[in-house]
mmCIF file of C-alpha atoms and ligand atoms in Angstrom:
data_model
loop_
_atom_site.group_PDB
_atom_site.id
_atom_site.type_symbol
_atom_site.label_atom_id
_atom_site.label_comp_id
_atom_site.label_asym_id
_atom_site.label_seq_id
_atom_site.Cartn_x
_atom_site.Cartn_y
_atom_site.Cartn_z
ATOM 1 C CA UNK A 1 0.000 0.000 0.000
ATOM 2 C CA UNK A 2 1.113 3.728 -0.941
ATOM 3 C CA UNK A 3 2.078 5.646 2.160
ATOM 4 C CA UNK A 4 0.793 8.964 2.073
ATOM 5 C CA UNK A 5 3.780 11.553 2.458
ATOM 6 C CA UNK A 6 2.919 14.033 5.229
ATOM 7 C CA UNK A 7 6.090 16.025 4.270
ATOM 8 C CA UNK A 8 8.554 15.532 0.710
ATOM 9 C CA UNK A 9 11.614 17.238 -0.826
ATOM 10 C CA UNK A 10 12.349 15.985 -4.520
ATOM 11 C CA UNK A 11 15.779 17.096 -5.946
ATOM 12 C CA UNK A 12 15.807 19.727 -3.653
ATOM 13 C CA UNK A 13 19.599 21.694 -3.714
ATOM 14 C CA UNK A 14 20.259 24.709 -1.507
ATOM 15 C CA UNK A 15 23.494 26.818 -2.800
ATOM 16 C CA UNK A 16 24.961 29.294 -0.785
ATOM 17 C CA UNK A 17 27.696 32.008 -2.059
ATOM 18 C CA UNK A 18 30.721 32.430 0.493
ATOM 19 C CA UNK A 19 32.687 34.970 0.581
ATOM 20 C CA UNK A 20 36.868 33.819 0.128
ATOM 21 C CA UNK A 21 37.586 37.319 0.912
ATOM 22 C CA UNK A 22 39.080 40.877 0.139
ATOM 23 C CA UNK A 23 39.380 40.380 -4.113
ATOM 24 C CA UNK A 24 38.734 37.220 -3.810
ATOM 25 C CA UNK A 25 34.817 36.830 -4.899
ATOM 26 C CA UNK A 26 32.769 33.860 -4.176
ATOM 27 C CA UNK A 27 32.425 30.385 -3.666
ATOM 28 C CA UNK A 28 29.262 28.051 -3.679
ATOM 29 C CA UNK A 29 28.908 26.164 -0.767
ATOM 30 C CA UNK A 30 25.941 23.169 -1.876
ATOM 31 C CA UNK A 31 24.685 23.188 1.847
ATOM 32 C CA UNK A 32 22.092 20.213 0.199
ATOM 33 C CA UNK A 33 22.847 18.706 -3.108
ATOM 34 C CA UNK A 34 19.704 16.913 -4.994
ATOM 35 C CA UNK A 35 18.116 15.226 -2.152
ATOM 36 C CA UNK A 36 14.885 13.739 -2.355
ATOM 37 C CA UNK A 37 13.170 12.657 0.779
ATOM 38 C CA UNK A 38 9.585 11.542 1.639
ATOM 39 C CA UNK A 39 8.078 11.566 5.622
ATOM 40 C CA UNK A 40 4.883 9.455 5.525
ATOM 41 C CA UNK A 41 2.061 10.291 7.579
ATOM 42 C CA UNK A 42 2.640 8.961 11.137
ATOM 43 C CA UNK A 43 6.027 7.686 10.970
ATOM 44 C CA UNK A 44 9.544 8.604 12.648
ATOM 45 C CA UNK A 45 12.392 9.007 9.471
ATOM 46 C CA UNK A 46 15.628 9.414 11.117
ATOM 47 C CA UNK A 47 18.523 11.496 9.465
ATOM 48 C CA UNK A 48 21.458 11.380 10.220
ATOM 49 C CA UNK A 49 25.306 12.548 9.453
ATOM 50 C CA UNK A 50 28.578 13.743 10.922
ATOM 51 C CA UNK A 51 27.902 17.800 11.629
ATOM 52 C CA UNK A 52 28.280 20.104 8.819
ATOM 53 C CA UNK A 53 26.290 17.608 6.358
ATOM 54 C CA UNK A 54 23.547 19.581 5.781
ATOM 55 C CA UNK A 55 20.965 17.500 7.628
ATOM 56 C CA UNK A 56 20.333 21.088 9.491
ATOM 57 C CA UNK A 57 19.719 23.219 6.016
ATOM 58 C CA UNK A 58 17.649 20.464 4.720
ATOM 59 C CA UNK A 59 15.852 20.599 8.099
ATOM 60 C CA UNK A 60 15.177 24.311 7.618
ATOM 61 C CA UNK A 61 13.589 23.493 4.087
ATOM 62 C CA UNK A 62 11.125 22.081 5.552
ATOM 63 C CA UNK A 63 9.685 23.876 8.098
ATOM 64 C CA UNK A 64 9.904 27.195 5.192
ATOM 65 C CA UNK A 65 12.891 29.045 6.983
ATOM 66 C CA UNK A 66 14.960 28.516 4.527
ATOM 67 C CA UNK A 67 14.126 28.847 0.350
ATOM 68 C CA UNK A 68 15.789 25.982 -1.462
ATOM 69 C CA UNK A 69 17.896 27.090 -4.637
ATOM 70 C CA UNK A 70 15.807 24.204 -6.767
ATOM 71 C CA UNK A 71 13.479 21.393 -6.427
ATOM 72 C CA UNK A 72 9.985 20.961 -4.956
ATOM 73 C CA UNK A 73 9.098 20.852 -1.257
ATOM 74 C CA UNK A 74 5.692 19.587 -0.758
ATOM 75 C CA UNK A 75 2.789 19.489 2.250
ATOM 76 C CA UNK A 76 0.899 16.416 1.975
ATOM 77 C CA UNK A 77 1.269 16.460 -1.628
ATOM 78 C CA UNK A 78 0.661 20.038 -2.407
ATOM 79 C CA UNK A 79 3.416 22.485 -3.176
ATOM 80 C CA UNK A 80 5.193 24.800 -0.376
ATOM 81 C CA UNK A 81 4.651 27.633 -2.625
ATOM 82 C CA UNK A 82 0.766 27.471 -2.098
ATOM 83 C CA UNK A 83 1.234 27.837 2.043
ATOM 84 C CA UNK A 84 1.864 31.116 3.483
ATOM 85 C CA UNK A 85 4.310 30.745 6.620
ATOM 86 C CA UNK A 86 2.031 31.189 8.983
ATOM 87 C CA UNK A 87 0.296 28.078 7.527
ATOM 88 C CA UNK A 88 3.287 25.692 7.543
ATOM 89 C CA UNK A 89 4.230 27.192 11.329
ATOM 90 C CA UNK A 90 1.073 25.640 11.920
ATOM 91 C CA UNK A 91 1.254 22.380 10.689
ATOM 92 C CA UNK A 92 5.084 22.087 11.113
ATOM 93 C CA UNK A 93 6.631 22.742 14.271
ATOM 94 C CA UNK A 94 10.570 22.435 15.455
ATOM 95 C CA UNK A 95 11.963 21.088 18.651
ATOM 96 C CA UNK A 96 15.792 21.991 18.642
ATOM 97 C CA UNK A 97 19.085 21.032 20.505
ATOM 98 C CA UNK A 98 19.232 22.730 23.947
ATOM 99 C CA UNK A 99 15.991 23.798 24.953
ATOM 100 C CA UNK A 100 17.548 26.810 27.354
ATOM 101 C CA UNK A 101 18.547 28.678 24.082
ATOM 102 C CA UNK A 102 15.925 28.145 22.584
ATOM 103 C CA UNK A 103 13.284 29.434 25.194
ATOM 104 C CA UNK A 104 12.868 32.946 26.131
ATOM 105 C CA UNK A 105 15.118 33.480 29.915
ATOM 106 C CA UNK A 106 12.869 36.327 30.687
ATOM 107 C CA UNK A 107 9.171 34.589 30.156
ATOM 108 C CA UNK A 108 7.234 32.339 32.058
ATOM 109 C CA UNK A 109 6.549 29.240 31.329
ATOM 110 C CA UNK A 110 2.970 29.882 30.406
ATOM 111 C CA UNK A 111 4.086 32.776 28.246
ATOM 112 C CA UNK A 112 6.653 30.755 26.408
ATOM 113 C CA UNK A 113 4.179 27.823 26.183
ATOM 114 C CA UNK A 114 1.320 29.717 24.582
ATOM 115 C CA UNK A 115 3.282 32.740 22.316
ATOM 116 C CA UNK A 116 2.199 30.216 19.004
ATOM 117 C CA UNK A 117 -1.058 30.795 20.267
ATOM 118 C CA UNK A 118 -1.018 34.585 21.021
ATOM 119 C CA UNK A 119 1.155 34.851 17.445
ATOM 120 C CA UNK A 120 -1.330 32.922 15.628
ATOM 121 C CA UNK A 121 -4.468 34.296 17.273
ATOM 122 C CA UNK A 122 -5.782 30.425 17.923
ATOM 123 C CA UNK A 123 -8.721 30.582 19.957
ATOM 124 C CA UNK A 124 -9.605 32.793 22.408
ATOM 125 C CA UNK A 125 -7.658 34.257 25.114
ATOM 126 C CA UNK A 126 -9.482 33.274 28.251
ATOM 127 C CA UNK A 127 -9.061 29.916 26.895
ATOM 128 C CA UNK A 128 -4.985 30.233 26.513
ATOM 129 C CA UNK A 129 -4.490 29.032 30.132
ATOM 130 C CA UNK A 130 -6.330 26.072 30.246
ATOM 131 C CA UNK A 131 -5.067 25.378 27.185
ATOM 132 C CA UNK A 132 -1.800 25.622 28.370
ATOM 133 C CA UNK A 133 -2.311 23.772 31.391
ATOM 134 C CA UNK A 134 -3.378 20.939 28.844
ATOM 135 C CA UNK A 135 0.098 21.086 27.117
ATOM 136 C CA UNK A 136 1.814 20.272 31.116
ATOM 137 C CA UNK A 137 -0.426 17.620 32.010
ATOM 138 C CA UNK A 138 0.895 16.145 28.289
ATOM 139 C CA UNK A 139 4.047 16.239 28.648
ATOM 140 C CA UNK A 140 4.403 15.342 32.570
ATOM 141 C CA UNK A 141 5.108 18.595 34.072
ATOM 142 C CA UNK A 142 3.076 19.816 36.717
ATOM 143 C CA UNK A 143 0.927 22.740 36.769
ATOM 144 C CA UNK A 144 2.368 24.953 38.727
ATOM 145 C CA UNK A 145 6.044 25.471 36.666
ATOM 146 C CA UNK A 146 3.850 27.609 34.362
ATOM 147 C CA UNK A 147 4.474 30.205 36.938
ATOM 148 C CA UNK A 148 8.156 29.575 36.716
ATOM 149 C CA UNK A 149 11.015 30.796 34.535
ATOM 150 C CA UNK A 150 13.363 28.554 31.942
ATOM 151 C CA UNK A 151 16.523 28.644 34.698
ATOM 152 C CA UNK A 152 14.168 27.627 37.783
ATOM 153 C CA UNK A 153 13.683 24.225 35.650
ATOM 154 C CA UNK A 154 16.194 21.422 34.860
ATOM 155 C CA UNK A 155 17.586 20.515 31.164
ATOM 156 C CA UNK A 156 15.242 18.109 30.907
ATOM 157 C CA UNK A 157 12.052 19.813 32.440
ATOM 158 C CA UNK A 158 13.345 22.670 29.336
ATOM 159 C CA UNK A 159 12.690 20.195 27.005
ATOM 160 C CA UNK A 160 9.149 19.370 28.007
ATOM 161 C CA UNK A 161 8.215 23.294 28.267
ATOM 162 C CA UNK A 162 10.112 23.214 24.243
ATOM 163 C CA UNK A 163 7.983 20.000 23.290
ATOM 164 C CA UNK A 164 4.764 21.487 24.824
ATOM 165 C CA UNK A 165 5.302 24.898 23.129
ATOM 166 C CA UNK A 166 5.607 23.133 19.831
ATOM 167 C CA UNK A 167 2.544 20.876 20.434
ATOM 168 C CA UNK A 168 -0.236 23.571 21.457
ATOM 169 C CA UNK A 169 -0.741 24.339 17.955
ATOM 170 C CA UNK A 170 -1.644 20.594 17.177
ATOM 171 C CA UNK A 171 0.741 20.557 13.959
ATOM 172 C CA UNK A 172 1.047 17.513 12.260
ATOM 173 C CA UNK A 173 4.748 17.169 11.582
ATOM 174 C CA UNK A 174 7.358 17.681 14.244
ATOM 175 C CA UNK A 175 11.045 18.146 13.165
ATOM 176 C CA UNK A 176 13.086 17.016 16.208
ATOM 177 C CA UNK A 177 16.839 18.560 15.702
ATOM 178 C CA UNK A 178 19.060 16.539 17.693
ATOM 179 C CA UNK A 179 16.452 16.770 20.625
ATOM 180 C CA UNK A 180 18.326 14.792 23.364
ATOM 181 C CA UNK A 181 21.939 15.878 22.300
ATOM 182 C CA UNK A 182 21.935 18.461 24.993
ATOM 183 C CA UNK A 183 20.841 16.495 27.922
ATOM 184 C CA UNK A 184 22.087 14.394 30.339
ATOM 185 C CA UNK A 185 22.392 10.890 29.543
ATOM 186 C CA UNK A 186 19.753 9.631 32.686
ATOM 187 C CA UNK A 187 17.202 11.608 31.153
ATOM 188 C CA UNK A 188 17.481 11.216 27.053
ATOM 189 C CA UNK A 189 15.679 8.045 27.343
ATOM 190 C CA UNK A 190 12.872 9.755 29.269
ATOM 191 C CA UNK A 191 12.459 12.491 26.172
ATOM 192 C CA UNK A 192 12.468 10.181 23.861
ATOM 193 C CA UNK A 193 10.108 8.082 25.307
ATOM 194 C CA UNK A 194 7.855 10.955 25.654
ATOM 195 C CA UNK A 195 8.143 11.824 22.278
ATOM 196 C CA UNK A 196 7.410 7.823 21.343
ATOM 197 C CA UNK A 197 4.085 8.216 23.299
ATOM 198 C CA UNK A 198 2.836 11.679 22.221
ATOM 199 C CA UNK A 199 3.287 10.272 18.537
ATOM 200 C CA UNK A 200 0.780 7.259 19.056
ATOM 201 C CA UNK A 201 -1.224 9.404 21.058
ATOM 202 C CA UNK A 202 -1.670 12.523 18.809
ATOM 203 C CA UNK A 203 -0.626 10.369 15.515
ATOM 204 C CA UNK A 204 2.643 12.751 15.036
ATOM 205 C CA UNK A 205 4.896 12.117 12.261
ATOM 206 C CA UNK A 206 8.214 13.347 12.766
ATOM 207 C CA UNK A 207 11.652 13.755 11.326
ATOM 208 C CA UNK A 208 14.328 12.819 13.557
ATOM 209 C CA UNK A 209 17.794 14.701 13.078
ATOM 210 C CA UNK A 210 20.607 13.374 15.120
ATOM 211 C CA UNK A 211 23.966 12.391 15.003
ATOM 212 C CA UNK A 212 23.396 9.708 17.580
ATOM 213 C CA UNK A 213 22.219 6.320 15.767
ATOM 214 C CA UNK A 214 21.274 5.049 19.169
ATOM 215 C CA UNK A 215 18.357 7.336 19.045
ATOM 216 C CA UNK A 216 17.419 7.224 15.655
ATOM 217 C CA UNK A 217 17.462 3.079 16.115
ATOM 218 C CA UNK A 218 15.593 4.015 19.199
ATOM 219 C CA UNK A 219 12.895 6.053 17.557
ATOM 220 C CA UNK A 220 12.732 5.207 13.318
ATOM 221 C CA UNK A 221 10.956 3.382 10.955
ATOM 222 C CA UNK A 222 12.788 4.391 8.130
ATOM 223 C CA UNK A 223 16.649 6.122 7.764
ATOM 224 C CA UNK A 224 18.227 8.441 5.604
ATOM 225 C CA UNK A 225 22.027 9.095 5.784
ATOM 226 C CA UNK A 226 23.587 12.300 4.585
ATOM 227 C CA UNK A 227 26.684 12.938 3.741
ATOM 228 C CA UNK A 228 28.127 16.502 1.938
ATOM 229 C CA UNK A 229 24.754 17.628 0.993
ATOM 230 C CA UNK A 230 23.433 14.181 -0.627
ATOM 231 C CA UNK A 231 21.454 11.377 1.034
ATOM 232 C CA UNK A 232 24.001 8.373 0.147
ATOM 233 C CA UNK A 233 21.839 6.140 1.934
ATOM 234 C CA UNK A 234 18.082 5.190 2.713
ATOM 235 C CA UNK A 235 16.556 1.933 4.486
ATOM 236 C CA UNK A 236 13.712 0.478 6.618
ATOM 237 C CA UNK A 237 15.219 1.096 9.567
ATOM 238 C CA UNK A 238 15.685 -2.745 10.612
ATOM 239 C CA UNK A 239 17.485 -2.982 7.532
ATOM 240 C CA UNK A 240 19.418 -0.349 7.592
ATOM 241 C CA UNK A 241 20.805 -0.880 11.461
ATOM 242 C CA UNK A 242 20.872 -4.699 10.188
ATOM 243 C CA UNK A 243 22.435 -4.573 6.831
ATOM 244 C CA UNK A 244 24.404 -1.476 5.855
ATOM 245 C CA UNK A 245 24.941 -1.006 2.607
ATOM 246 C CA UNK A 246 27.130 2.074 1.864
ATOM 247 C CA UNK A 247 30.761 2.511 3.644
ATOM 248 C CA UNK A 248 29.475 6.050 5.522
ATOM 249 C CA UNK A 249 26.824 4.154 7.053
ATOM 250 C CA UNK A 250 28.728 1.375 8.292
ATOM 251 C CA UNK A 251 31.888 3.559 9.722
ATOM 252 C CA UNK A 252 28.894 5.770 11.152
ATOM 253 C CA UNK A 253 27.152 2.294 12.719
ATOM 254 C CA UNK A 254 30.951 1.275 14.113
ATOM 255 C CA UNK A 255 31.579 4.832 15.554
ATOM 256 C CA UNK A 256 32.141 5.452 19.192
ATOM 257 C CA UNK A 257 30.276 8.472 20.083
ATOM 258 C CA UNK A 258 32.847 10.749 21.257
ATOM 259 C CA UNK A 259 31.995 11.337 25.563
ATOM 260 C CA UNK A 260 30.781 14.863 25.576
ATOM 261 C CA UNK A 261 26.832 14.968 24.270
ATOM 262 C CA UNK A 262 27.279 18.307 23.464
ATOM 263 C CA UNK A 263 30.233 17.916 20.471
ATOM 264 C CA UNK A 264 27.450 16.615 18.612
ATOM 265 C CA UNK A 265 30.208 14.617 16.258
ATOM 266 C CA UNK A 266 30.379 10.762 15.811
ATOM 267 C CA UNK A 267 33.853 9.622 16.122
ATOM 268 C CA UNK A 268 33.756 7.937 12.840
ATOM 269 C CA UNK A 269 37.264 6.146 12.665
ATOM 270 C CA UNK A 270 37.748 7.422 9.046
ATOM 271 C CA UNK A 271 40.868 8.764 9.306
ATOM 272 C CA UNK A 272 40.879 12.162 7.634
ATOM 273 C CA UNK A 273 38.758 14.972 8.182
ATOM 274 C CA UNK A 274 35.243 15.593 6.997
ATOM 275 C CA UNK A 275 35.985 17.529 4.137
ATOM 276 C CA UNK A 276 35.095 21.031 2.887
ATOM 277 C CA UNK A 277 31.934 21.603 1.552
ATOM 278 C CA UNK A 278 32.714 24.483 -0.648
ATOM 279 C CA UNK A 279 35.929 22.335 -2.540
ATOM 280 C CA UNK A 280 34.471 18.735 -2.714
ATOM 281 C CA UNK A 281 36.253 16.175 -3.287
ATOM 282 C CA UNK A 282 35.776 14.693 -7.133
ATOM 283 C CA UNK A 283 34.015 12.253 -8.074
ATOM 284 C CA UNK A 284 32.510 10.245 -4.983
ATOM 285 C CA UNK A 285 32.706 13.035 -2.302
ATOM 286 C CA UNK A 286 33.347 9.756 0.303
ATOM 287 C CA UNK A 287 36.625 8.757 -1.744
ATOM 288 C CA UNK A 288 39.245 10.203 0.645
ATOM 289 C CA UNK A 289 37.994 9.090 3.526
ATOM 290 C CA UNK A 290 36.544 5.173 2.244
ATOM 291 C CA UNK A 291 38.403 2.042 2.544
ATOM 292 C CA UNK A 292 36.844 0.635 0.128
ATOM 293 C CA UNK A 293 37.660 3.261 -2.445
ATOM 294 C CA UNK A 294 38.285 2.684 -6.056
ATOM 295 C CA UNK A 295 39.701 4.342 -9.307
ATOM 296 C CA UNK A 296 36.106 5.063 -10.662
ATOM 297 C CA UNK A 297 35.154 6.473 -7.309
ATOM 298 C CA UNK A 298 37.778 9.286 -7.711
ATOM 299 C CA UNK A 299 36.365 10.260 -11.372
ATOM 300 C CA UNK A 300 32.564 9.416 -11.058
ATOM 301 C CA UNK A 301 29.664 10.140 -8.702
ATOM 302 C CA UNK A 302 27.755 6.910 -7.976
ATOM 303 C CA UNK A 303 24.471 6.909 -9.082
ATOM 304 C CA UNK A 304 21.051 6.092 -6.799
ATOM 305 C CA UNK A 305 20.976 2.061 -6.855
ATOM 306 C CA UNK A 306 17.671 0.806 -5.682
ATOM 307 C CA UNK A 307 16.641 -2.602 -4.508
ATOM 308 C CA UNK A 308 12.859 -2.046 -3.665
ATOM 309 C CA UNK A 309 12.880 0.244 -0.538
ATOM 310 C CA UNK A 310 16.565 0.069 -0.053
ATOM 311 C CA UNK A 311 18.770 2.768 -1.808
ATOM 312 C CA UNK A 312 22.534 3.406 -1.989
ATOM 313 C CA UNK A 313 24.754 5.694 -3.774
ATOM 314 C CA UNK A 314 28.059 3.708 -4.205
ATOM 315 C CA UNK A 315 29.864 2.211 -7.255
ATOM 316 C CA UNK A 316 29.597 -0.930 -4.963
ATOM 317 C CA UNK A 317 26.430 -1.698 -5.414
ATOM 318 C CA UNK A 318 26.185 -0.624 -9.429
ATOM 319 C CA UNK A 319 28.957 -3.048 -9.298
ATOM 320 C CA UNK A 320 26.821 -5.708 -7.870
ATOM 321 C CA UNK A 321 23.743 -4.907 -9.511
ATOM 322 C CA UNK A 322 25.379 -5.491 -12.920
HETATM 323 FE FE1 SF4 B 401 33.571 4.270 -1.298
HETATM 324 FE FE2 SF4 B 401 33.604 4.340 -3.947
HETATM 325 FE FE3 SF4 B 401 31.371 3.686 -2.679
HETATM 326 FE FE4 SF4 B 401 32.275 6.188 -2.637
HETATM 327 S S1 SF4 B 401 31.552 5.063 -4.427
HETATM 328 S S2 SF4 B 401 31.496 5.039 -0.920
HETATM 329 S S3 SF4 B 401 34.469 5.852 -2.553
HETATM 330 S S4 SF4 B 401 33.304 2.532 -2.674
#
């Protein structure tokens, strides 16, 4: 059966001009390179890369922050271009790294928590409260921290406030940037587990963004893994976790996270570093840093092989499909 795509980039690319400097012009930086991506209705797709991929660009593509240079971006279907912002704020809503940036030191809690409802002018004001009360009793926070402020709560008590805040407009689609990355390690599992439920419960679909495959595992049903702007790799998640098919994904599966949650990089083994985005390496932009590289891989770019919901970019697999 079709799955119905609640959210879908096809051959999306977003170029950005750097500056090199006095005399020295410009550069174009391909933050996201031809990707093509489909989130179906009520499931978790997990994305994941070393920082600096472009998992964070593509991320901003889709909740309309960010214009892509070409391609489609498309809202259950229908193009972005027929959605104002205000529309897609509503349907799409973020949850980012470290929820004490990313809420408001000076508010309350119940301020923070119901400013997408005072912005969008949802319902009417004496019913804000309750309906913010609503959002606590969701997410497991008790009533009274709506009278609080961000730094009278712990990390993870921040993140509940952040999830709640994104859930009072009811969206549909939840992009979840490295949500747990921030937090102590005791209480990731209890975020993600929240998240888990309040997807059955309110049939959320979300994309996942993380550099930690232990949470994507955790939390996917399907996987996409980006590399230098491109998606070089896309599975079911039991088959991706199971049977790897490209080399990124499998020195990304036999990483060591590094100790500190809040590098946010995958210790990936590879040997040399990830390499600049705005001078790419020819050909395969993996080459320098994969074992299994080969002559063609310094000339070509693999193309997308696809064996039915399984896809890989490597000269590998065109290889062994021929
Ligand atoms: Fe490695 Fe070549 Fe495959 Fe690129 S195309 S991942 S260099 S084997």
């Amino acid at each position: 059966m079709k799955e119905e795509a609640a959210l879908e980039v096809v051959d999306v690319s977003c170029v950005f001009r750097v500056n090199q400097g006095f005399m020295k012009g410009t550069k174009a930086l391909h933050a996201v390179n031809g990707v093509s991506l489909k989130i179906p209705k009520g499931k978790v797709v997990g994305l994941v890369g070393e920082s600096g991929c472009g998992k964070s660009t593509l991320a901003n593509i889709l909740l309309g922050l960010q214009k892509p240079t070409s391609g489609n971006v498309l809202y259950s279907g229908s193009s972005a271009d027929s959605f104002s912002q205000r529309h897609i704020a509503r349907r799409i809503q973020p949850i980012f790294q470290d929820p004490y940036s990313s809420l408001n030191a000076t508010k309350s809690i119940k301020s923070i928590i119901s400013l997408p409802l005072r912005v969008h002018r949802v319902g009417a004001p004496a019913d804000w409260d309750r309906k913010v009360y609503e959002m606590l009793d969701l997410v497991g926070l008790p009533r009274r921290v709506a009278q609080s402020f961000p730094s009278q709560l712990s990390g993870g008590q921040r993140q509940r406030v952040a999830i709640a805040r994104a859930l009072i407009m009811r969206p549909e689609v939840i992009i979840c940037d490295e949500p747990t990355s921030a937090l102590d390690v005791s209480v990731q599992s209890q975020i993600l587990n929240l998240l888990q439920d309040l997807r059955q419960e309110l049939g959320l679909t979300y994309l996942m963004i993380s550099h930690n495959l232990a949470v994507v595992e955790h939390m996917a049903d399907r996987v996409a893994v980006m590399y230098l702007g491109r998606i070089v790799e896309e599975a079911d998640a039991a088959t991706l976790f199971r049977a790897p098919s490209h080399p990124y994904t499998k020195a990304l599966l036999s990483s060591v996270l590094t100790p500190d949650p809040h590098l946010g990089v995958p210790d990936t083994q590879l040997g040399t570093v990830f390499p600049n985005p705005i001078d790419p390496p020819s050909g395969c932009s993996f080459h320098p840093r994969c074992a299994a590289c080969m002559d063609i891989c310094r000339e070509q770019a693999p193309q997308p092989q696809i064996n039915g919901a399984h896809m890989a970019e490597c000269h590998l697999d065109t290889a062994a499909a021929g």
